[in-house]
Amino acid sequence: MPLDIDFDDRSVLVVGGTSGINLGIAEGFARAGARVGVASRSQDKVDAAVQLLSGHGNRAIGFTADVREPDAVQSVMEDFHDAFGEIDVLVSGAAGNFPAPANALSPNGFKAVVGIDLLGTFHVLRSAYPYLVKPGASVINISAPQSYQPMELQVHVCAAKAGVDMVTRVLAMEWGPDGIRVNSIVPGPIADTEGMQRLAPTPSMRDAVAESVPLGREGTKEDIAQVALFLSSSAAGYITGAIIPVDGGWSLAGFSSLSAMMKKQIRPATD
Ligand code: NAP
Ligand code: COA
């Protein structure tokens, strides 16, 4: 039986889909024939993403919203539904990250990241539920290896993404009877992204990270998009509640080299 990965006439919404990995996912679906919507805070980024996505031949639409605001997220769902109908594929990927030691992280810094990653994910999935195709919808949360691997200077991200993966698992159980599948993709170190720029800002840090990956390279946005397409296709029709690393094996051995480099970067040695 040939692999069925065709999204003609499907409606896909990627929240946090205006840059980086998530925009790569949105582009993957647009190339595969879907109508794609994206949402994020910056109007300029939304406009640029819609222009890029429209270039793939189908309609694209954009919304400006902060996932920390439930009412704004609710409006995105209503407006998406008005424009493109029920949601076949929902990707929730908005996130914030910066390295900071816990004792120097303000309560508001912790809250900002948990608010975007974890509360944002809940807001997105909860308000999308009435509009998801039942049965048949695929929901993908974009997680991170910090969800299962403790990492110094990342207490806020570890706490938030661990919560995201639990949202994935619990809603896979609650929504399974509706025929909705819910999974997490866990990207490894992905080249040319804001996330990597923040954690490994120098070329030598990124080279060292690439060397610590068993497959010997950083990942690409395309690597992640391909898995999002597969997970949302009928080929993955029996996969739900899965936390799927797409990381070249990076998290198998932990992050000790990146942690050590980040600690040096944030607290340079004085001698
Ligand atoms: P990115 O380009 O900064 O993507 C983040 C996206 O989320 C942007 O579209 C951003 O747009 C949006 N966003 C941020 N805060 C938001 C908010 N409060 N409300 C709505 N939208 C918001 O970063 P990236 O590195 O590609 O990361 C994308 C995803 O992959 C994240 O979930 C991240 O945790 C995960 N990840 C990345 C890596 C990596 O190597 N980069 C590794 C593991 C996991 P606006 O600024 O316009 O809001
Ligand atoms: N180190 C320590 N604390 C930091 C910080 C850093 N590098 N950057 C921000 N913070 C703190 C701020 O000081 C503030 O706390 P305070 O009020 O006690 O001073 C708190 O975080 C919120 O910062 P603010 O800039 O007001 O938040 P925001 O809502 O405008 O932005 C962030 C959210 C901080 C997550 C911002 O980095 C962001 O928008 N990120 C999105 C892009 C991104 O991170 N991409 C990578 C995804 S993997």
Coordinates of C-alpha atoms and ligand atoms in Angstrom, one line a residue:
M1 CA 0.0 0.0 0.0
P2 CA 1.5 3.4 -1.0
L3 CA 2.0 6.0 1.8
D4 CA -0.9 8.4 1.7
I5 CA 0.4 11.9 2.4
D6 CA -1.8 14.3 0.5
F7 CA -3.4 17.3 2.1
D8 CA -5.4 18.6 -0.8
D9 CA -8.5 20.4 0.4
R10 CA -7.5 20.1 4.1
S11 CA -7.4 22.9 6.6
V12 CA -4.3 23.3 8.7
L13 CA -3.8 25.9 11.5
V14 CA -0.3 26.4 12.9
V15 CA -0.3 28.6 16.0
G16 CA 3.1 30.2 16.5
G17 CA 3.6 29.5 12.8
T18 CA 5.2 32.7 11.5
S19 CA 8.9 31.8 11.9
G20 CA 11.4 29.0 12.4
I21 CA 10.4 25.4 12.8
N22 CA 6.7 26.1 12.9
L23 CA 6.8 28.2 9.7
G24 CA 8.7 25.2 8.2
I25 CA 5.8 23.0 9.2
A26 CA 3.2 25.4 7.8
E27 CA 5.2 25.5 4.5
G28 CA 5.3 21.7 4.4
F29 CA 1.5 21.5 4.6
A30 CA 1.1 24.3 2.1
R31 CA 3.3 22.4 -0.4
A32 CA 1.3 19.3 0.2
G33 CA -1.9 21.1 -0.9
A34 CA -3.5 22.3 2.3
R35 CA -5.1 25.6 3.1
V36 CA -3.0 27.0 5.9
G37 CA -3.5 29.5 8.7
V38 CA -0.9 30.9 11.0
A39 CA -1.1 33.0 14.2
S40 CA 1.4 34.9 16.3
R41 CA 1.9 38.3 18.0
S42 CA 3.7 40.3 15.4
Q43 CA 1.6 41.6 12.5
D44 CA 4.7 42.0 10.4
K45 CA 5.7 38.3 10.9
V46 CA 2.1 37.2 10.2
D47 CA 2.0 39.2 7.0
A48 CA 5.3 37.9 5.8
A49 CA 4.3 34.3 6.6
V50 CA 1.0 34.6 4.7
Q51 CA 2.8 36.0 1.7
L52 CA 5.2 33.1 1.7
L53 CA 2.6 30.4 2.2
S54 CA 0.3 31.9 -0.5
G55 CA 3.1 31.4 -3.0
H56 CA 2.5 27.6 -2.8
G57 CA -0.7 27.9 -4.7
N58 CA -3.5 27.6 -2.1
R59 CA -5.1 30.2 0.1
A60 CA -3.3 31.2 3.3
I61 CA -4.6 33.3 6.2
G62 CA -3.0 34.9 9.2
F63 CA -4.1 36.1 12.7
T64 CA -2.5 38.2 15.3
A65 CA -2.8 36.9 18.8
D66 CA -0.9 36.2 22.0
V67 CA -1.5 32.7 23.1
R68 CA -1.4 33.8 26.7
E69 CA -4.8 35.5 26.1
P70 CA -7.6 33.0 26.0
D71 CA -10.1 35.4 24.3
A72 CA -7.6 36.2 21.6
V73 CA -7.0 32.5 20.9
Q74 CA -10.8 31.9 20.9
S75 CA -11.2 34.6 18.2
V76 CA -8.4 32.9 16.1
M77 CA -10.4 29.7 16.1
E78 CA -13.7 31.4 15.2
D79 CA -12.1 33.4 12.4
F80 CA -10.2 30.4 11.1
H81 CA -13.4 28.3 11.1
D82 CA -15.3 31.1 9.2
A83 CA -12.6 31.2 6.6
F84 CA -11.5 27.6 6.1
G85 CA -14.1 25.4 7.9
E86 CA -13.3 22.7 10.4
I87 CA -9.7 22.1 11.4
D88 CA -8.1 18.9 10.0
V89 CA -4.6 19.6 11.5
L90 CA -3.8 21.8 14.5
V91 CA -0.2 22.5 15.4
S92 CA 0.5 24.4 18.6
G93 CA 4.1 25.6 18.7
A94 CA 4.3 29.1 20.2
A95 CA 7.2 29.3 22.7
G96 CA 9.7 31.5 24.4
N97 CA 13.2 30.7 25.6
F98 CA 16.3 32.2 27.0
P99 CA 19.0 30.8 29.3
A100 CA 18.8 31.9 32.9
P101 CA 19.9 30.3 36.2
A102 CA 16.8 29.7 38.4
N103 CA 18.1 31.9 41.2
A104 CA 18.4 34.9 38.8
L105 CA 15.2 34.2 37.0
S106 CA 12.4 36.6 38.1
P107 CA 8.9 35.2 38.8
N108 CA 7.8 37.1 35.7
G109 CA 10.5 35.5 33.6
F110 CA 9.3 32.0 34.7
K111 CA 5.7 33.0 34.2
A112 CA 6.4 34.4 30.7
V113 CA 7.7 31.1 29.4
V114 CA 5.2 28.9 31.2
G115 CA 2.5 31.3 30.1
I116 CA 3.4 31.0 26.4
D117 CA 4.4 27.3 26.2
L118 CA 2.1 25.6 28.6
L119 CA -0.9 27.8 29.3
G120 CA -0.7 28.8 25.6
T121 CA -0.9 25.2 24.5
F122 CA -3.9 24.6 26.7
H123 CA -5.7 27.7 25.4
V124 CA -5.0 26.7 21.8
L125 CA -6.2 23.1 22.2
R126 CA -9.1 23.9 24.4
S127 CA -10.5 26.6 22.1
A128 CA -9.9 24.5 19.0
Y129 CA -11.8 21.5 20.2
P130 CA -15.3 22.5 18.9
Y131 CA -13.8 23.1 15.5
L132 CA -11.6 20.0 15.1
V133 CA -12.8 17.4 12.5
K134 CA -14.3 14.5 14.4
P135 CA -13.3 11.8 13.6
G136 CA -10.0 12.5 11.9
A137 CA -8.2 15.6 13.3
S138 CA -4.5 15.5 14.1
V139 CA -3.2 17.7 16.8
I140 CA 0.5 18.2 17.2
N141 CA 2.2 20.0 20.1
I142 CA 5.7 21.2 19.5
S143 CA 7.7 20.2 22.6
A144 CA 11.5 20.1 23.3
P145 CA 14.0 17.6 24.7
Q146 CA 13.9 19.7 27.9
S147 CA 10.5 18.1 28.5
Y148 CA 12.1 14.9 29.6
Q149 CA 15.7 15.7 30.1
P150 CA 16.6 18.2 32.8
M151 CA 18.9 21.0 31.6
E152 CA 20.6 23.6 33.6
L153 CA 19.6 27.3 32.9
Q154 CA 16.3 26.0 31.5
V155 CA 14.1 25.4 34.6
H156 CA 11.3 27.5 33.1
V157 CA 11.5 25.7 29.7
C158 CA 11.8 22.2 31.3
A159 CA 8.8 22.8 33.5
A160 CA 6.7 24.3 30.7
K161 CA 7.5 21.6 28.1
A162 CA 7.1 18.7 30.5
G163 CA 3.6 20.1 31.1
V164 CA 3.0 20.3 27.3
D165 CA 3.8 16.6 26.9
M166 CA 1.4 15.8 29.7
V167 CA -1.3 17.9 27.9
T168 CA -0.6 15.7 24.8
R169 CA -1.0 12.5 26.7
V170 CA -4.1 13.4 28.7
L171 CA -5.9 14.9 25.7
A172 CA -5.0 11.9 23.6
M173 CA -7.0 9.9 26.1
E174 CA -9.9 12.3 26.5
W175 CA -10.2 12.9 22.7
G176 CA -9.4 9.5 21.4
P177 CA -13.1 8.5 21.5
D178 CA -13.8 11.5 19.2
G179 CA -11.3 10.2 16.7
I180 CA -8.9 13.0 17.4
R181 CA -5.2 12.1 17.7
V182 CA -2.9 14.2 19.8
N183 CA 0.9 13.9 19.6
S184 CA 4.1 15.8 20.5
I185 CA 7.0 16.3 18.2
V186 CA 10.3 16.9 20.1
P187 CA 12.7 18.7 17.8
G188 CA 16.4 18.4 18.5
P189 CA 18.9 21.2 17.7
I190 CA 17.5 22.7 14.5
A191 CA 19.7 24.9 12.3
D192 CA 18.9 28.5 11.5
T193 CA 16.4 29.0 14.3
E194 CA 15.8 31.5 17.0
G195 CA 15.8 28.7 19.6
M196 CA 19.4 27.6 18.6
Q197 CA 20.5 31.2 18.3
R198 CA 19.5 31.8 21.9
L199 CA 21.0 28.7 23.4
A200 CA 24.1 28.3 21.2
P201 CA 24.8 31.8 19.9
T202 CA 28.2 31.2 18.4
P203 CA 29.3 29.0 15.4
S204 CA 31.7 27.1 17.7
M205 CA 28.9 26.3 20.1
R206 CA 26.7 25.1 17.3
D207 CA 29.5 23.0 15.8
A208 CA 30.0 21.4 19.2
V209 CA 26.2 20.7 19.5
A210 CA 26.2 19.1 16.0
E211 CA 29.2 16.9 17.0
S212 CA 27.2 15.7 20.1
V213 CA 24.3 14.5 17.9
P214 CA 24.7 10.8 17.1
L215 CA 23.7 11.5 13.5
G216 CA 26.4 14.1 13.4
R217 CA 24.5 17.2 12.3
E218 CA 21.9 19.7 13.3
G219 CA 18.4 19.0 12.1
T220 CA 16.6 21.0 9.5
K221 CA 13.1 22.6 9.5
E222 CA 12.3 20.1 6.7
D223 CA 13.2 17.2 9.0
I224 CA 10.5 18.4 11.4
A225 CA 7.9 19.3 8.7
Q226 CA 8.2 15.8 7.2
V227 CA 7.3 14.2 10.5
A228 CA 4.4 16.6 11.1
L229 CA 3.0 15.6 7.6
F230 CA 3.5 11.9 8.4
L231 CA 1.8 12.2 11.8
S232 CA -1.2 14.0 10.3
S233 CA -1.6 11.5 7.5
S234 CA -3.6 8.3 7.5
A235 CA -0.3 6.4 7.6
A236 CA -0.1 7.4 11.3
G237 CA -3.8 6.7 12.0
Y238 CA -3.0 4.5 15.0
I239 CA -0.5 6.8 16.6
T240 CA -1.8 9.0 19.5
G241 CA -0.4 10.2 22.8
A242 CA 3.2 9.7 21.4
I243 CA 6.1 12.0 22.3
I244 CA 8.3 11.7 19.2
P245 CA 11.9 12.9 19.3
V246 CA 13.1 14.1 15.9
D247 CA 16.6 14.9 17.1
G248 CA 19.2 12.7 15.4
G249 CA 19.5 10.8 18.7
W250 CA 20.7 14.0 20.5
S251 CA 18.8 13.6 23.7
L252 CA 19.9 9.9 24.2
A253 CA 23.1 11.1 25.8
G254 CA 21.8 14.2 27.6
F255 CA 22.9 17.7 27.0
S256 CA 26.1 17.9 29.1
S257 CA 28.2 19.6 26.4
L258 CA 25.5 22.3 25.6
S259 CA 24.9 22.9 29.3
A260 CA 28.6 23.4 30.0
M261 CA 29.0 25.8 27.1
M262 CA 25.9 27.7 28.1
K263 CA 27.1 28.1 31.7
K264 CA 30.4 29.5 30.4
Q265 CA 28.6 31.9 28.0
I266 CA 26.3 33.2 30.7
R267 CA 29.0 33.4 33.5
P268 CA 32.4 33.9 31.7
A269 CA 35.4 32.8 33.7
T270 CA 37.2 35.8 35.2
D271 CA 40.6 34.2 35.4
Ligands
NAP1 P1 10.8 30.9 16.8 O1 11.2 31.2 15.3 O2 11.0 32.0 17.7 O3 9.2 30.5 16.8 C1 8.3 30.9 17.8 C2 7.0 31.2 17.2 O4 6.1 31.4 18.2 C3 7.1 32.5 16.4 O5 6.2 32.4 15.3 C4 6.6 33.6 17.4 O6 6.0 34.7 16.7 C5 5.5 32.8 18.1 N1 5.2 33.2 19.5 C6 6.1 33.5 20.5 N2 5.5 33.9 21.6 C7 4.1 33.9 21.2 C8 3.0 34.3 22.0 N3 3.0 34.7 23.2 N4 1.8 34.2 21.3 C9 1.7 33.7 20.0 N5 2.8 33.4 19.3 C10 4.0 33.5 19.9 O7 11.5 29.7 17.4 P2 12.0 28.2 16.9 O8 13.3 28.0 17.4 O9 11.7 27.9 15.5 O10 11.0 27.3 17.9 C11 9.8 26.8 17.4 C12 9.3 25.7 18.3 O11 10.2 24.6 18.3 C13 9.1 26.1 19.8 O12 8.0 25.4 20.3 C14 10.3 25.6 20.4 O13 10.2 25.3 21.8 C15 10.5 24.3 19.6 N6 11.9 23.8 19.6 C16 12.9 24.4 19.0 C17 14.2 23.9 18.9 C18 15.3 24.6 18.1 O14 16.3 24.0 17.8 N7 15.0 25.8 17.6 C19 14.5 22.7 19.6 C20 13.5 22.1 20.3 C21 12.2 22.6 20.3 P3 5.8 36.2 17.3 O15 7.1 36.6 17.8 O16 5.2 37.0 16.2 O17 4.8 36.0 18.4
COA2 N1 17.2 36.4 31.1 C1 16.5 36.5 32.3 N2 15.2 37.0 32.3 C2 14.7 37.4 31.1 C3 15.4 37.3 29.9 C4 16.7 36.8 29.9 N3 17.4 36.6 28.8 N4 14.6 37.7 28.9 C5 13.4 38.1 29.4 N5 13.5 37.9 30.8 C6 12.4 38.2 31.7 C7 12.2 39.7 31.7 O1 13.2 40.4 32.5 C8 10.8 39.8 32.4 O2 10.8 39.7 33.7 P1 10.7 41.0 34.7 O3 9.4 41.7 34.4 O4 10.8 40.4 36.1 O5 11.9 41.9 34.4 C9 10.1 38.6 31.8 O6 11.2 37.7 31.4 C10 9.2 38.8 30.7 O7 10.0 39.6 29.7 P2 9.3 40.4 28.5 O8 10.3 40.9 27.6 O9 8.3 41.4 29.1 O10 8.3 39.3 27.9 P3 7.6 39.2 26.6 O11 6.3 38.6 26.9 O12 7.6 40.4 25.8 O13 8.5 38.1 25.8 C11 10.0 36.2 26.1 C12 8.6 36.8 26.1 C13 10.8 36.8 27.2 C14 10.0 34.7 26.2 C15 10.7 36.7 24.7 O14 12.0 36.2 24.8 C16 10.0 36.2 23.5 O15 9.1 36.9 23.0 N6 10.4 35.0 22.9 C17 9.8 34.5 21.7 C18 10.9 34.0 20.7 C19 11.7 32.8 21.3 O16 12.0 32.8 22.5 N7 12.0 31.9 20.4 C20 12.7 30.7 20.8 C21 11.7 29.6 21.0 S1 12.6 28.1 21.4

